[in-house]
CSV table of C-alpha atoms and ligand atoms in Angstrom, one decimal:
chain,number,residue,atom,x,y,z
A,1,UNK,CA,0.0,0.0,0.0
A,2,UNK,CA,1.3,3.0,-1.0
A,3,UNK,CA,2.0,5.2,1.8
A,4,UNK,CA,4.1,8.1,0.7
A,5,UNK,CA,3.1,11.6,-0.4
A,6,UNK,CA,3.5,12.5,-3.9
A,7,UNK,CA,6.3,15.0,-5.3
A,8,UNK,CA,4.1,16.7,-8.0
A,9,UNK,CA,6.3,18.2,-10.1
A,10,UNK,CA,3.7,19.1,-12.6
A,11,UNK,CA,1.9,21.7,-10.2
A,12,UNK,CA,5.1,23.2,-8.9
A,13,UNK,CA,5.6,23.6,-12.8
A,14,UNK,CA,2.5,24.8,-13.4
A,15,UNK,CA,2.8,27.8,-11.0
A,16,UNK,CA,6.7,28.6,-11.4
A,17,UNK,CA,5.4,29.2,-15.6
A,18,UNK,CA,2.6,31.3,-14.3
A,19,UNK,CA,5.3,33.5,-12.8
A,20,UNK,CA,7.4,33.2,-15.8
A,21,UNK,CA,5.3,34.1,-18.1
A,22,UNK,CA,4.1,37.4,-16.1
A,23,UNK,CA,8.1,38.4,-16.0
A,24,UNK,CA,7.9,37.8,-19.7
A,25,UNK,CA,5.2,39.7,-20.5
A,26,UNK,CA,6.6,42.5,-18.4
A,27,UNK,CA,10.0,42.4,-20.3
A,28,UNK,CA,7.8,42.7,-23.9
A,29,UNK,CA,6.4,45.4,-22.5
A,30,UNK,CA,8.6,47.3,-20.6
A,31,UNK,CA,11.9,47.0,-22.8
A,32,UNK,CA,10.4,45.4,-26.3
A,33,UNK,CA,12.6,42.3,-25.5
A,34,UNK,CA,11.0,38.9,-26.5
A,35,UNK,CA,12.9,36.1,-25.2
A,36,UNK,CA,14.2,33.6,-27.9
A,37,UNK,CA,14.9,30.0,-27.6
A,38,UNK,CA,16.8,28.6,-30.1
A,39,UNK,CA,16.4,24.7,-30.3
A,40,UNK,CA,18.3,22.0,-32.4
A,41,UNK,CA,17.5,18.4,-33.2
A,42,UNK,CA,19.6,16.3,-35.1
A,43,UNK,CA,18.0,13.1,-36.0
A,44,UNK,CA,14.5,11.5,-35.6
A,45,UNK,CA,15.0,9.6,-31.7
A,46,UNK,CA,11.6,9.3,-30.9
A,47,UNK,CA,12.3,10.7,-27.2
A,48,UNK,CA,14.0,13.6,-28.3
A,49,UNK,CA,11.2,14.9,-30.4
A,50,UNK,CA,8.9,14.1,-28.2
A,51,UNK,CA,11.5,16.2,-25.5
A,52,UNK,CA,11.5,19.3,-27.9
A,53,UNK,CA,7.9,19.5,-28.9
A,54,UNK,CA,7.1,19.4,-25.2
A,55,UNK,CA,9.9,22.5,-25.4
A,56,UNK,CA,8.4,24.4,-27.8
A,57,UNK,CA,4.8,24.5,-26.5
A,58,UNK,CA,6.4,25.4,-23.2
A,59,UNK,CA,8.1,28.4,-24.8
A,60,UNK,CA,4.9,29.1,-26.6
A,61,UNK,CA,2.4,28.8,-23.4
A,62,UNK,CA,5.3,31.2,-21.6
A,63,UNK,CA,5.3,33.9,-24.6
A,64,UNK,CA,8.8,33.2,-25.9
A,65,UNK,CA,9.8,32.7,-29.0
A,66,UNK,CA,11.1,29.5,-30.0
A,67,UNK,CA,12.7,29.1,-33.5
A,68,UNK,CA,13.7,25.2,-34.0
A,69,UNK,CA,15.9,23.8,-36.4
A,70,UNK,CA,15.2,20.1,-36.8
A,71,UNK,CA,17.6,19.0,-39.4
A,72,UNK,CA,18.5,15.1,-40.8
A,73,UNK,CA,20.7,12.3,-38.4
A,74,UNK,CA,23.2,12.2,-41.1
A,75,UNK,CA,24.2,15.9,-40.7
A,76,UNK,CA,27.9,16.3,-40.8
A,77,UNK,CA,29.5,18.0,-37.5
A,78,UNK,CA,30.8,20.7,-39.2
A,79,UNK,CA,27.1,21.6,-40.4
A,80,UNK,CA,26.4,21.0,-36.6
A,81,UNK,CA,28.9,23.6,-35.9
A,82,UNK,CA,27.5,25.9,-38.5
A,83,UNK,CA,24.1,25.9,-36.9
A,84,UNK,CA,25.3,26.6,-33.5
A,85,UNK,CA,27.2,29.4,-35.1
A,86,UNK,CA,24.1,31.2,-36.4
A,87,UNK,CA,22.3,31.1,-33.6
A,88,UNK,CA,25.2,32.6,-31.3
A,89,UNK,CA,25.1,35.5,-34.1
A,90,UNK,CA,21.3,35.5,-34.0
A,91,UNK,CA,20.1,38.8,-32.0
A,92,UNK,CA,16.5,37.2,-31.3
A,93,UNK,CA,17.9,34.2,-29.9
A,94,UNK,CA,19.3,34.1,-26.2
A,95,UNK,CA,19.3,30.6,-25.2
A,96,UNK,CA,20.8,27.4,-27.3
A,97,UNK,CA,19.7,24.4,-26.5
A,98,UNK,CA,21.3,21.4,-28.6
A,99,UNK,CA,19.0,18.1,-27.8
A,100,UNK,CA,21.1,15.3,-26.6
A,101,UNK,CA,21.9,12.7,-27.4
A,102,UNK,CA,23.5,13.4,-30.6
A,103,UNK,CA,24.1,10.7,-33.6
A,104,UNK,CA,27.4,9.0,-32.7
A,105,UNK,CA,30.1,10.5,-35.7
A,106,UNK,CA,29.1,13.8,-34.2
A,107,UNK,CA,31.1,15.1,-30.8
A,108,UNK,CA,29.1,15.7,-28.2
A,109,UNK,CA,31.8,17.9,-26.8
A,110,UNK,CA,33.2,19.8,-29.8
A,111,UNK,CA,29.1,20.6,-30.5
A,112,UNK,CA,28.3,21.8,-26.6
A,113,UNK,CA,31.8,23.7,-27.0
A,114,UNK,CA,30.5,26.2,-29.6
A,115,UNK,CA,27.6,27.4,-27.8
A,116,UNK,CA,27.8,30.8,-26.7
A,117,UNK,CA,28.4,30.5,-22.3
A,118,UNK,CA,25.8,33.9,-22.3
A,119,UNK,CA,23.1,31.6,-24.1
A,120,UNK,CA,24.2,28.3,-22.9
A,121,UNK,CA,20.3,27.8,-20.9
A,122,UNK,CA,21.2,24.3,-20.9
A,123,UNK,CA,24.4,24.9,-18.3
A,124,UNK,CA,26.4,22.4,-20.6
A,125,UNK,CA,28.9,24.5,-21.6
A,126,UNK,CA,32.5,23.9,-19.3
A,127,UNK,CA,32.1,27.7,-18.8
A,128,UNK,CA,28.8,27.5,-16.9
A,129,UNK,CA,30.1,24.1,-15.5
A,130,UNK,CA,32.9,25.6,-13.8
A,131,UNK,CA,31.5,29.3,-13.0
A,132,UNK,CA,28.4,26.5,-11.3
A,133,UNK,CA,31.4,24.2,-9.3
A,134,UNK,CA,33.1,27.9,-7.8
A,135,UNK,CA,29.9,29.4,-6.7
A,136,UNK,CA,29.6,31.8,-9.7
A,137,UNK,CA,26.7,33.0,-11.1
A,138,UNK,CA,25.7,31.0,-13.9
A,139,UNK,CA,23.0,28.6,-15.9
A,140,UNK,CA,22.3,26.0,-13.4
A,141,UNK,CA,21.6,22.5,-15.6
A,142,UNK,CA,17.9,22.7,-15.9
A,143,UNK,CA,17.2,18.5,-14.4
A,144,UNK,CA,19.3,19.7,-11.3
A,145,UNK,CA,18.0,22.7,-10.5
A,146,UNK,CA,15.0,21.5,-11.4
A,147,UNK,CA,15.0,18.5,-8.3
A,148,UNK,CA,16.3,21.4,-5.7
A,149,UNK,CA,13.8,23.2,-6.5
A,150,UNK,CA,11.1,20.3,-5.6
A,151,UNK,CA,12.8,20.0,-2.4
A,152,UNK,CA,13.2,23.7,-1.0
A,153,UNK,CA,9.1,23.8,-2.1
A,154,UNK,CA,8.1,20.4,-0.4
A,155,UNK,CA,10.3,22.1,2.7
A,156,UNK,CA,12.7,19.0,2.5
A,157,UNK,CA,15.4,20.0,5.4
A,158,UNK,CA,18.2,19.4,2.8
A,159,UNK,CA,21.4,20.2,5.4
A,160,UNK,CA,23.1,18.0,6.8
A,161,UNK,CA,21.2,15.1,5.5
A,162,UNK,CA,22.7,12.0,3.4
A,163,UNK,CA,21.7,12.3,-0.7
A,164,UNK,CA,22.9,9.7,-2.7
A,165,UNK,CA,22.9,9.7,-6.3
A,166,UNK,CA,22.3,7.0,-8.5
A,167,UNK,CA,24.7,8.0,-11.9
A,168,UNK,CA,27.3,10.1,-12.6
A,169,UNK,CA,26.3,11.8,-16.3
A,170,UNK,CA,27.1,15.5,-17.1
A,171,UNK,CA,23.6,16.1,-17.1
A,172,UNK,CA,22.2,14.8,-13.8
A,173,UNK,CA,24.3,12.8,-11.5
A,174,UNK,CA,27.4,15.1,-11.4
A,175,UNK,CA,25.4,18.5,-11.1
A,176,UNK,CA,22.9,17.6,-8.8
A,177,UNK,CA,25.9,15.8,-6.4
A,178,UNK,CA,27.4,19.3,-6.7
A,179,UNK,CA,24.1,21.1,-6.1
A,180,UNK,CA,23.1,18.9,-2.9
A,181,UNK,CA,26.1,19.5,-1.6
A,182,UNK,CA,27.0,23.3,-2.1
A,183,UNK,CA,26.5,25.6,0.6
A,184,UNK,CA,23.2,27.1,-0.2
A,185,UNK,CA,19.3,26.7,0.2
A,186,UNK,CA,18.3,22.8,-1.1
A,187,UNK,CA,22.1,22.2,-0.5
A,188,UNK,CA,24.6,21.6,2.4
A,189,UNK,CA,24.1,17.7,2.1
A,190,UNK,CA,26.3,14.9,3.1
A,191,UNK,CA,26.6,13.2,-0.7
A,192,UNK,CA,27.0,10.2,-1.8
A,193,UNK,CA,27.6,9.3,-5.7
A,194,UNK,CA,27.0,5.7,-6.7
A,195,UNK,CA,27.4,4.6,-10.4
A,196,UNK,CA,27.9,1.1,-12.6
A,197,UNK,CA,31.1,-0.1,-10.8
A,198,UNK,CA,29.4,0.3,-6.9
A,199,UNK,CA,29.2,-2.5,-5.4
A,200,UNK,CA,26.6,-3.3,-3.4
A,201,UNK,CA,24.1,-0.5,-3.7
A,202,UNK,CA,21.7,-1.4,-1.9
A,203,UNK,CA,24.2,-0.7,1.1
A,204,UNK,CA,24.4,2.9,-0.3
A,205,UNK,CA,20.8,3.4,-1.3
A,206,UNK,CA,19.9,2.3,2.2
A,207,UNK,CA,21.6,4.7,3.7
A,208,UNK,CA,19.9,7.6,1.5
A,209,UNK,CA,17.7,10.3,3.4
A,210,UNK,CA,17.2,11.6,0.0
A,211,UNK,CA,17.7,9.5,-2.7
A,212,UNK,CA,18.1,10.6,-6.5
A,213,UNK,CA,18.3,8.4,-9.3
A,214,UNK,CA,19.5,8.7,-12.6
A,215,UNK,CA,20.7,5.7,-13.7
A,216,UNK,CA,18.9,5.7,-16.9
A,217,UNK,CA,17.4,2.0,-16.4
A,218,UNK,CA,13.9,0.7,-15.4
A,219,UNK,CA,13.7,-1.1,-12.2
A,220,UNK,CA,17.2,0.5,-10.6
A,221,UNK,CA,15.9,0.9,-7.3
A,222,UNK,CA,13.3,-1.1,-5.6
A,223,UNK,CA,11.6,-0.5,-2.4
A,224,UNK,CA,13.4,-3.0,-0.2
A,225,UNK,CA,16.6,-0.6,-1.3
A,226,UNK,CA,14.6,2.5,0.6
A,227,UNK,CA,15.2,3.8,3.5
A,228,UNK,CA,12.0,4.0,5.8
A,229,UNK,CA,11.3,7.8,5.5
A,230,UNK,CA,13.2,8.7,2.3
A,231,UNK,CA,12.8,11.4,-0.2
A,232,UNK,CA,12.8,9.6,-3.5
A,233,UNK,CA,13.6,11.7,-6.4
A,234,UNK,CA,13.1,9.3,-9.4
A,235,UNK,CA,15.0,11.5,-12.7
A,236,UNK,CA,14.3,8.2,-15.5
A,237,UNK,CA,12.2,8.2,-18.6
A,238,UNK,CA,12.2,4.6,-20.0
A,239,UNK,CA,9.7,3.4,-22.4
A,240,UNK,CA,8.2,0.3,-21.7
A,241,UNK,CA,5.8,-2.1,-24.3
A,242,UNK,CA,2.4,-1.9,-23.3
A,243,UNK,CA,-0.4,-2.7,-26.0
A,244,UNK,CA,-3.1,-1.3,-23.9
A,245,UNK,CA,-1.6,2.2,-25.1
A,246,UNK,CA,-2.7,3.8,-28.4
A,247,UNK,CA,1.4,4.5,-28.6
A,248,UNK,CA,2.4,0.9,-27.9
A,249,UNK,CA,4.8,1.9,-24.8
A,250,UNK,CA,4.5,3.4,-21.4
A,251,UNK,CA,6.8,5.8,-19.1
A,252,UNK,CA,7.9,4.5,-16.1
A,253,UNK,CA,11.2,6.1,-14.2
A,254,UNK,CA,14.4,4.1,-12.8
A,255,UNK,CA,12.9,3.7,-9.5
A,256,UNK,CA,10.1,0.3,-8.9
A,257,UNK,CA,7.1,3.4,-7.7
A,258,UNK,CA,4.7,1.0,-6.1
A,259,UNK,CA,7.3,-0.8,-4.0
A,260,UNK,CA,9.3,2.6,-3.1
A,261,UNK,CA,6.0,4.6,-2.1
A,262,UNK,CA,5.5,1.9,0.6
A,263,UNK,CA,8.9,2.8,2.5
A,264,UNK,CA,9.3,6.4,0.9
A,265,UNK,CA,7.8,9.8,2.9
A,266,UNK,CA,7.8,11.7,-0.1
A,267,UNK,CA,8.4,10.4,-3.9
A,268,UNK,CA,8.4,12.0,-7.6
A,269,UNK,CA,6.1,10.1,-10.2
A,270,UNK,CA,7.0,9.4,-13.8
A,271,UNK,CA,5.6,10.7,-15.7
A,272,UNK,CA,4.6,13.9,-13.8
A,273,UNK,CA,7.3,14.4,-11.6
A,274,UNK,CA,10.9,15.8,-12.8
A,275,UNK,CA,10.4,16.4,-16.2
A,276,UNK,CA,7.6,18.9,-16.4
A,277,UNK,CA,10.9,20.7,-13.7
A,278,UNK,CA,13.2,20.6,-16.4
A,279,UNK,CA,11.4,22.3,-18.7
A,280,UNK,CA,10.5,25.1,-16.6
A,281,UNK,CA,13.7,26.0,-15.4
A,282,UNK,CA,14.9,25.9,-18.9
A,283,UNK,CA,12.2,28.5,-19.7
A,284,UNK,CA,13.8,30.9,-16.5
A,285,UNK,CA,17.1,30.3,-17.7
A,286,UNK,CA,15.9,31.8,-21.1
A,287,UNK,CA,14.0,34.3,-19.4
A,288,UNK,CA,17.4,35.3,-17.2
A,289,UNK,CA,19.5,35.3,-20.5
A,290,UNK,CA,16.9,37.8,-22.5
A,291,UNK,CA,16.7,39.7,-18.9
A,292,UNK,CA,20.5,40.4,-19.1
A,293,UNK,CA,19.9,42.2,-22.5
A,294,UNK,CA,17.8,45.2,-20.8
A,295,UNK,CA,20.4,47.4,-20.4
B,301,LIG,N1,18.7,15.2,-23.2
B,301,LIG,C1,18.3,14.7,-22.1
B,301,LIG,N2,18.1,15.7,-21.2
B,301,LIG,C2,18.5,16.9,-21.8
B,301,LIG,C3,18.6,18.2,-21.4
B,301,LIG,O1,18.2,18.6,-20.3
B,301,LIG,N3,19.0,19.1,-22.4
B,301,LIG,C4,19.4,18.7,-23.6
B,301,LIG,N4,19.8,19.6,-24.4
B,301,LIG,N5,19.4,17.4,-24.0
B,301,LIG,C5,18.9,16.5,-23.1
């Protein structure tokens, strides 16, 4: 029986846009700036496009512009390059955000690289990255600042607690370890990072006060690796066959929910929980970026 209280990510996202969208009606208006996101999407992965429509109709809904360049898998990277390019010349657009994954002859790196840091909304470039790991002000990644923010609005005592994170990507598991443990509101955690070569984790996961996982597989965690009382944040999207569905598949995250919600206090849903987070804080750091063009 499920005995934990949901993390509804989709409310918290709901209102935080409401906001948004008031700050960027009040930019239009005040200083005729209309904040522009500029999205890329090389390739067809079903995810991904279903990622960047969700996106676009964010940006819509918020009142910001959202110009998207979906162009073929076999692009070459220096065409990748070249798109980047444009849009860091391209006064209308103030954040960049490349979809990932990208097809395997392109480099992740050398692509990320070429975005502008001042419209990197994504927090992907090494500039944000390391401005983010000194304290500087910066893009926070949008999935990590996205989970603190859950927790500092479910009044989660963050300090002083034991996270552990499940995965160690750029994306997630390094930011989030970083932002849990920085000195700052949601922060000033003991962490924990587990990843493929842990052993044991259960013994780690146990342990877990708040518990994030990003391990990017279905059934990760189970309930049984809970601790009685945790916060469980789950951060996977994994399709699963299910021919009930008019799509053929279902979402479920990296964490086993029915098990986990009978030890867990509070835990995120998927779909529903994280990912409606990510989006929103992608739209305030495009906000912040056109914001910086006022004056
Ligand atoms: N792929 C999975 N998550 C993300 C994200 O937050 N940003 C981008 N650009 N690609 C992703």
């Amino acid at each position: 029986m499920k005995t934990a209280t949901l993390l509804d990510g989709k409310k918290l996202a709901a209102s935080l846009r409401a906001d948004i969208a008031a700050q960027v009606a009040e930019l239009k208006a005040k200083h005729g700036i209309t904040p522009g996101l500029g999205v890329i999407l090389i390739g067809a992965d079903p995810a991904s496009v279903s990622y960047v429509t969700a996106k676009e109709k964010a940006c819509g809904e918020a009142g910001i512009h959202s110009q998207s360049l979906r162009v073929p898998a076999e692009t070459t990277q220096d065409e990748a390059l070249a798109l980047v390019r444009r849009m860091n010349a391209d006064p209308l657009i103030h954040g960049i955000l490349v979809q990932l994954p990208l097809p395997r002859h392109i480099a992740e790196e050398a692509v990320i690289n070429a975005i502008a840091p001042e419209k990197d909304v994504d927090g992907f470039t090494p500039v944000n990255v390391g401005r983010m790991m000194i304290g500087e002000d910066c893009f926070l990644p949008c999935t990590p600042h996205g989970i603190i923010q859950m927790l500092i609005s479910a009044g989660v005592e963050v300090s002083g607690k034991h996270a552990v994170v499940v995965g160690r990507s750029n994306i997630v598991g390094k930011p989030v370890a970083h932002l849990l443990m920085r000195k700052a509101p949601g922060g000033n955690a003991t962490v924990t990072v587990c990843h493929t070569a842990t052993r044991d984790l259960p013994s780690f996961t146990r342990r877990a006060d708040i518990l994030v996982v990003a391990a990017g597989r279905a059934g990760t965690v189970t309930g049984d690796m809970v601790k009685p009382g945790a916060v469980v944040i789950d951060v996977g999207v994994n399709r699963i066959p299910d021919a009930t569905k008019a799509s053929g598949f279902r979402l479920v995250g990296d964490v086993d929910f029915d098990s986990a919600a009978e030890v867990a206090s509070l835990i995120t849903p998927v779909p529903g929980g994280v990912g409606p987070m990510t989006i929103t804080m992608l739209l305030h750091n495009t906000l912040q970026a056109a914001q910086r063009k006022k004056d």
